[in-house]
Short mmCIF file of C-alpha atoms in Angstrom, two decimals:
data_model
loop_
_atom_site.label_atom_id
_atom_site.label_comp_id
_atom_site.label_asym_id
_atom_site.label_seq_id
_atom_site.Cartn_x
_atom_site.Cartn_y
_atom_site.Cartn_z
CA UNK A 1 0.00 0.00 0.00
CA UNK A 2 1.14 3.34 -0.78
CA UNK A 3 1.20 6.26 1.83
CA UNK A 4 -0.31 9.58 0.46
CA UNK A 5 2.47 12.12 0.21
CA UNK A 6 -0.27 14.75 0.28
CA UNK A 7 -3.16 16.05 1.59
CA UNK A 8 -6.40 14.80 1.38
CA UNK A 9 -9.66 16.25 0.23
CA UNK A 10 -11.73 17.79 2.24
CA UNK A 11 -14.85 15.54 1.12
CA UNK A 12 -13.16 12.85 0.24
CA UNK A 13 -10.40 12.20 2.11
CA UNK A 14 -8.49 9.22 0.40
CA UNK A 15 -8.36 11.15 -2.15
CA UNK A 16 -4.79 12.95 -2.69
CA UNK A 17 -5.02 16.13 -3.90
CA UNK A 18 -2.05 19.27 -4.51
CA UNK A 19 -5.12 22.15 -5.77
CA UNK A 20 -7.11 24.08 -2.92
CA UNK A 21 -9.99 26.03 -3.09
CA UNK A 22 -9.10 29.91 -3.99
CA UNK A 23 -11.71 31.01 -1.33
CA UNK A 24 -11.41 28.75 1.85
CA UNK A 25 -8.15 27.38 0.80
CA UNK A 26 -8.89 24.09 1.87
CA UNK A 27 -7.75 21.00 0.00
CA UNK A 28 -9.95 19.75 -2.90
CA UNK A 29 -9.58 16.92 -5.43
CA UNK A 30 -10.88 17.61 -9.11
CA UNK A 31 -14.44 16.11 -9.18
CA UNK A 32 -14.78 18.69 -5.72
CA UNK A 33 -13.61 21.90 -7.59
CA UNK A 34 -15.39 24.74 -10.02
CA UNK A 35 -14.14 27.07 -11.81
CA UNK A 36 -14.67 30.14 -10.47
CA UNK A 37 -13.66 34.02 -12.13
CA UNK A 38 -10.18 33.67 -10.00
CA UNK A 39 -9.41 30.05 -9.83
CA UNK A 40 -11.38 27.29 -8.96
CA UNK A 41 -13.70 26.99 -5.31
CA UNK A 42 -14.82 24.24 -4.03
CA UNK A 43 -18.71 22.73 -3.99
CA UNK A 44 -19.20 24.25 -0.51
CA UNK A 45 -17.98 27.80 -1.42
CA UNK A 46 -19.62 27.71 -4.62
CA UNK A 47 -22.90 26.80 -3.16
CA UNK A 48 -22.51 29.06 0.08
CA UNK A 49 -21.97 32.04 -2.71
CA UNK A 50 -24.91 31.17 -4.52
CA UNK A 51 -26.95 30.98 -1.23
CA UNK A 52 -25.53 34.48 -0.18
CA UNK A 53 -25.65 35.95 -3.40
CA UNK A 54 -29.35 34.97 -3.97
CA UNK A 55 -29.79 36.34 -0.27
CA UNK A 56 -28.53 39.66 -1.38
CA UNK A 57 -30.28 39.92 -4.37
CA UNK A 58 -33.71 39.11 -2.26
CA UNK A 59 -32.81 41.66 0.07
CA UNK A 60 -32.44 44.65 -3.02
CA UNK A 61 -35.17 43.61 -4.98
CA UNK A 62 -37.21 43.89 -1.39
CA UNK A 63 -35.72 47.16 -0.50
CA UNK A 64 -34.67 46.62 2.88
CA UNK A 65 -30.68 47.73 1.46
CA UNK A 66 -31.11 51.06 2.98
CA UNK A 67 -27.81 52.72 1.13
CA UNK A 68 -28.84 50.83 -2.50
CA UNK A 69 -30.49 52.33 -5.59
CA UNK A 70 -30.95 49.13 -7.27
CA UNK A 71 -31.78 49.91 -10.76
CA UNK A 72 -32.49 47.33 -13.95
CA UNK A 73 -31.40 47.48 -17.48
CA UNK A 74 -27.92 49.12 -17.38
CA UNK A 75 -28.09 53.00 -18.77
CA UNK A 76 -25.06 54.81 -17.78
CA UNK A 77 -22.38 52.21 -19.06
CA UNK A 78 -23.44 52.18 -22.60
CA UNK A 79 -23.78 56.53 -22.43
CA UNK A 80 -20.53 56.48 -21.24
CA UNK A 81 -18.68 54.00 -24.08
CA UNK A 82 -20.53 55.36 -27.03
CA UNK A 83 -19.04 59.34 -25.96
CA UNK A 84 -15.69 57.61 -25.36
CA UNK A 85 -15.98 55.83 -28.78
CA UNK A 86 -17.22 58.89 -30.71
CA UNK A 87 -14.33 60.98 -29.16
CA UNK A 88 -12.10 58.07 -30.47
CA UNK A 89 -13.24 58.30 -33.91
CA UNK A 90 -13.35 61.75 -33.98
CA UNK A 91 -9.38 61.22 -33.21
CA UNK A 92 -9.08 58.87 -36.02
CA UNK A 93 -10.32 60.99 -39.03
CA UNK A 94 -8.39 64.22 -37.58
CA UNK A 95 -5.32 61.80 -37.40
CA UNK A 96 -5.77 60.02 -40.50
CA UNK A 97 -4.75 57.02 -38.48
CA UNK A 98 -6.30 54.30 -36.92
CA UNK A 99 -3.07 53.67 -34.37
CA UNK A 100 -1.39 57.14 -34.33
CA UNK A 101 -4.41 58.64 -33.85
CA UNK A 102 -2.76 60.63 -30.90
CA UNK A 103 -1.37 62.99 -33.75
CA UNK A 104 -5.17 64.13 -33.76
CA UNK A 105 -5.03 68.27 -32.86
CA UNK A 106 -7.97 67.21 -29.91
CA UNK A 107 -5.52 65.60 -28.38
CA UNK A 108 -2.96 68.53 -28.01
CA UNK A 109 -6.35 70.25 -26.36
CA UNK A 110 -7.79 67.57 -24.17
CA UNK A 111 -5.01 65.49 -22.79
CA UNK A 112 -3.65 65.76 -19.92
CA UNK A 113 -0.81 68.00 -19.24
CA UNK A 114 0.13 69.42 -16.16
CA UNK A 115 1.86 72.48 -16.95
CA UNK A 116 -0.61 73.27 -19.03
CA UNK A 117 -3.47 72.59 -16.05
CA UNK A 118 -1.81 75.02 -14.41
CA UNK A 119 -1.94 77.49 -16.76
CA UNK A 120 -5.20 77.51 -16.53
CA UNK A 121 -6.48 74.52 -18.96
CA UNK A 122 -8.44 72.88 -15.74
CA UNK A 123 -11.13 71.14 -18.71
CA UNK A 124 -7.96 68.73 -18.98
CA UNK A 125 -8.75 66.92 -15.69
CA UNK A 126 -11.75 65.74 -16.78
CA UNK A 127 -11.65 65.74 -20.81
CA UNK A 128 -8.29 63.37 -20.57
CA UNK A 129 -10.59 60.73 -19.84
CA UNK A 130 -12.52 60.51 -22.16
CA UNK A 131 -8.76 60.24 -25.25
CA UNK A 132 -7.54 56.91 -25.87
CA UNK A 133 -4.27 56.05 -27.55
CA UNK A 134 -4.77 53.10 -30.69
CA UNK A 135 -7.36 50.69 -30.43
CA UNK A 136 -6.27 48.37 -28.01
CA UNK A 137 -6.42 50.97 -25.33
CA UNK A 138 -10.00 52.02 -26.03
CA UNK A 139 -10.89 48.42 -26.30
CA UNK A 140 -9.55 47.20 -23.14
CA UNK A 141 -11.05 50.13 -21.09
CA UNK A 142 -14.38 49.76 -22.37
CA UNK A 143 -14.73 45.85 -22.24
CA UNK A 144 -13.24 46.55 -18.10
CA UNK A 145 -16.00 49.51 -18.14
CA UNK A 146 -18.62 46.79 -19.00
CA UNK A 147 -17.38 44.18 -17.08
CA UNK A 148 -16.67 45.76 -13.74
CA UNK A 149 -19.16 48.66 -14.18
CA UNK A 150 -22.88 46.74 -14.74
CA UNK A 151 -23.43 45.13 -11.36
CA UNK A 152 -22.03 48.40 -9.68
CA UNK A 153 -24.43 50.41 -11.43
CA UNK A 154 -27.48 48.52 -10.54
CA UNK A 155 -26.69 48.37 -7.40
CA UNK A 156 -25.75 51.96 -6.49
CA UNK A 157 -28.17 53.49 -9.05
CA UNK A 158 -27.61 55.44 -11.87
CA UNK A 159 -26.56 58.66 -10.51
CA UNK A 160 -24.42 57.46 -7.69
CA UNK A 161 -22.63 55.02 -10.38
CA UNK A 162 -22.16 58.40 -12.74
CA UNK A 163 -20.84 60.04 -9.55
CA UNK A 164 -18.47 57.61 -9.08
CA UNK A 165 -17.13 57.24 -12.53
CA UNK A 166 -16.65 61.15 -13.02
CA UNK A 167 -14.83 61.35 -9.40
CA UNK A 168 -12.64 58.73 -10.07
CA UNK A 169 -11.60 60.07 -13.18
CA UNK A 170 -11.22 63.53 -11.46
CA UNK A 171 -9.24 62.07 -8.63
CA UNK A 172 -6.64 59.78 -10.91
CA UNK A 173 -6.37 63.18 -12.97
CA UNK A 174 -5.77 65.12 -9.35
CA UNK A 175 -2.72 62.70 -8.39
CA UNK A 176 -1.11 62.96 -11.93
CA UNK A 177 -1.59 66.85 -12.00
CA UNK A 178 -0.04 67.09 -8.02
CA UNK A 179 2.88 64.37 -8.67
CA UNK A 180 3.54 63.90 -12.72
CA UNK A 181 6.29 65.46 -14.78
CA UNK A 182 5.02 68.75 -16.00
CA UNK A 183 5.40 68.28 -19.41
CA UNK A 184 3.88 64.52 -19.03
CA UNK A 185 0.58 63.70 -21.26
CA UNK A 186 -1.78 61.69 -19.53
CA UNK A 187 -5.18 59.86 -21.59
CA UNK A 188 -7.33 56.77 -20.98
CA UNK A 189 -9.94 56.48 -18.88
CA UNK A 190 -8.29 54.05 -16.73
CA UNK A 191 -8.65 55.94 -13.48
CA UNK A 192 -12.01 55.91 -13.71
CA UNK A 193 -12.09 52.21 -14.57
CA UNK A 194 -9.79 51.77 -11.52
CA UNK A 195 -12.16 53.78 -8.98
CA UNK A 196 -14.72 51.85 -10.22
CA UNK A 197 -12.88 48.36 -9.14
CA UNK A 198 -12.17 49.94 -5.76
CA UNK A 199 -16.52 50.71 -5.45
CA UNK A 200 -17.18 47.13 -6.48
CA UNK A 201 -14.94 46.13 -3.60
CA UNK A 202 -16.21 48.17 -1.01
CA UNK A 203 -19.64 46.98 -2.10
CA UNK A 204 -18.93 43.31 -2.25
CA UNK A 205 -17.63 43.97 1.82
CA UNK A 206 -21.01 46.18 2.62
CA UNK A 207 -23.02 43.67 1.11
CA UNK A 208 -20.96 40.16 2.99
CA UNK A 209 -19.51 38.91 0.42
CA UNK A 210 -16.55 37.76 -0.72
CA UNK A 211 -14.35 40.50 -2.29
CA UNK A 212 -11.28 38.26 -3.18
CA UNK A 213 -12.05 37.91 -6.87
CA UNK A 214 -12.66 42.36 -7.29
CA UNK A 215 -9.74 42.52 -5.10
CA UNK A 216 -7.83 39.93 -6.98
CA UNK A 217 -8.06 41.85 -10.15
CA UNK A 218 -7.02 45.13 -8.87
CA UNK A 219 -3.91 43.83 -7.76
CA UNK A 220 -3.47 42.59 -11.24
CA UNK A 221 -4.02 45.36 -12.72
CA UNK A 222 -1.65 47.32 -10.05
CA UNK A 223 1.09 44.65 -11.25
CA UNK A 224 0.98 45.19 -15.07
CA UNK A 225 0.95 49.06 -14.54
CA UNK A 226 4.15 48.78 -12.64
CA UNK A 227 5.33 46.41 -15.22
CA UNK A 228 4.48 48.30 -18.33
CA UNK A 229 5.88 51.46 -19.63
CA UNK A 230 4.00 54.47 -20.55
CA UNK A 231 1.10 53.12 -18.14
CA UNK A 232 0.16 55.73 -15.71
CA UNK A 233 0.18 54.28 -12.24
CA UNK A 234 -0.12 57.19 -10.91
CA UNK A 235 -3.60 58.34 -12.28
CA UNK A 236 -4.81 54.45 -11.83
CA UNK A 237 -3.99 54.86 -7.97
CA UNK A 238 -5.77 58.03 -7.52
CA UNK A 239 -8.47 56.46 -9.51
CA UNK A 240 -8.86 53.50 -7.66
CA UNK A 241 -8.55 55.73 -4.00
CA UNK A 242 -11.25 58.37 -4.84
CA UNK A 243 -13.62 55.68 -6.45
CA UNK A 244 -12.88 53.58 -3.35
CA UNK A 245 -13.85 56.43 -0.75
CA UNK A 246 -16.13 57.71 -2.67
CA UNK A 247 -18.15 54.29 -2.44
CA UNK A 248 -17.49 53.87 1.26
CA UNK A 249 -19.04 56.95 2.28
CA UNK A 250 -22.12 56.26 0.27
CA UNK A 251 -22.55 52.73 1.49
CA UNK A 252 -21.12 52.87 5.03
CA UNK A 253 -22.84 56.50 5.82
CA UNK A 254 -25.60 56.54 8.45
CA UNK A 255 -29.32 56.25 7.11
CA UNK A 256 -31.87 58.25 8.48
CA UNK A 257 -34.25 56.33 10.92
#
């Protein structure tokens, strides 16, 4: 008979096993194990997420969530890509370019520089956001704008979610204005999508449950800016802070009795 080198799973437990479950860590062997949007969980998580997840849903529908808006059909998220897509295009035909579209004259208007903020072009804070550099950078902001953005929106409403996305886009402009080279030019609306990941945190806590796969994917994202150049980690931390704070005080404030 052979001895089992490693550890067991937690159902099963002749059953030697090197994978554990992302959320409760415990030991799990294959046939125990889902795939979940980090890693895999196993049966028990997945079915005591369901259970609180359903819970939570129950509870908005019914509004007893005294701090949620909950709202249906998303609004704001599509709003928000088609300006950013119609700015993009806009780029492309001033450009000529599909890729060096940043040749485009908007671009010498609306992105961000800080000297030039303090010379009084303030519109730069906010219009930066809405400039993307080449395809791939529009395209990855808006799919993370989807993805993140449409359970955050029907949960804190439409106008809360707007408030959000504008003063997280604000805020990661704020930090690169206080702390960037001067003559640094700053687009993308990747603070915004960053503050945005910090509010889906914060709700995920407020709401008991787990934030590990929200939280998960901001540090990812924290790890490739670092790691590529020309990323501004700057205005994604500022983003991520304000959108983060932001969130907090409108979920964690007092309600009125």
């Amino acid at each position: 008979m052979t001895a089992m080198v490693g550890p067991g799973c937690v159902r099963h437990p002749d059953r030697e096993t090197g994978v554990r479950c992302t959320r409760c860590e415990r030991p799990a062997c294959p046939a125990c194990l889902r795939e979940a949007s980090v890693g895999y969980q196993c049966v028990d998580c997945v079915a005591e997420d369901a259970r609180l997840r359903a819970g939570t849903r129950s509870r908005l529908r019914s509004g007893t969530v005294p701090w949620a808006a909950p709202t249906g059909r998303s609004v704001v998220i599509p709003i928000l890509i088609a300006i950013n897509v119609a700015v993009f295009v806009v780029t492309v035909v001033q450009a000529g370019s599909l890729s060096n579209n940043a040749d485009a004259p908007l671009f010498g208007q609306w992105a961000l520089q800080p000297a030039a903020v303090a010379q009084g072009a303030w519109w730069q804070l906010l219009t930066a956001g809405f400039l993307h550099i080449g395809p791939l950078h529009i395209a990855f902001n808006m799919i993370a704008l989807w993805v993140i953005g449409r359970d955050l929106e029907r949960v804190l409403g439409r106008v809360r979610f707007l408030v959000v996305y504008l003063v997280s886009l604000l805020g990661g402009s704020l930090v690169v204005f206080l702390f960037a080279n001067p003559m640094s030019n700053t687009a993308g609306a990747s603070g915004a999508v960053f503050g945005l990941m910090g509010g889906l945190a914060v709700v995920l806590m407020r709401l008991r449950l787990s934030p590990r796969p929200a939280l998960t994917i901001i540090a990812l994202n924290v790890i490739i800016s670092f790691a590529i150049p020309n990323i501004s980690i700057l205005g994604h931390l500022g983003g991520l802070a304000f959108g983060a704070a932001l969130t907090a005080a409108m979920v964690y404030a007092p309600t009125r009795r």
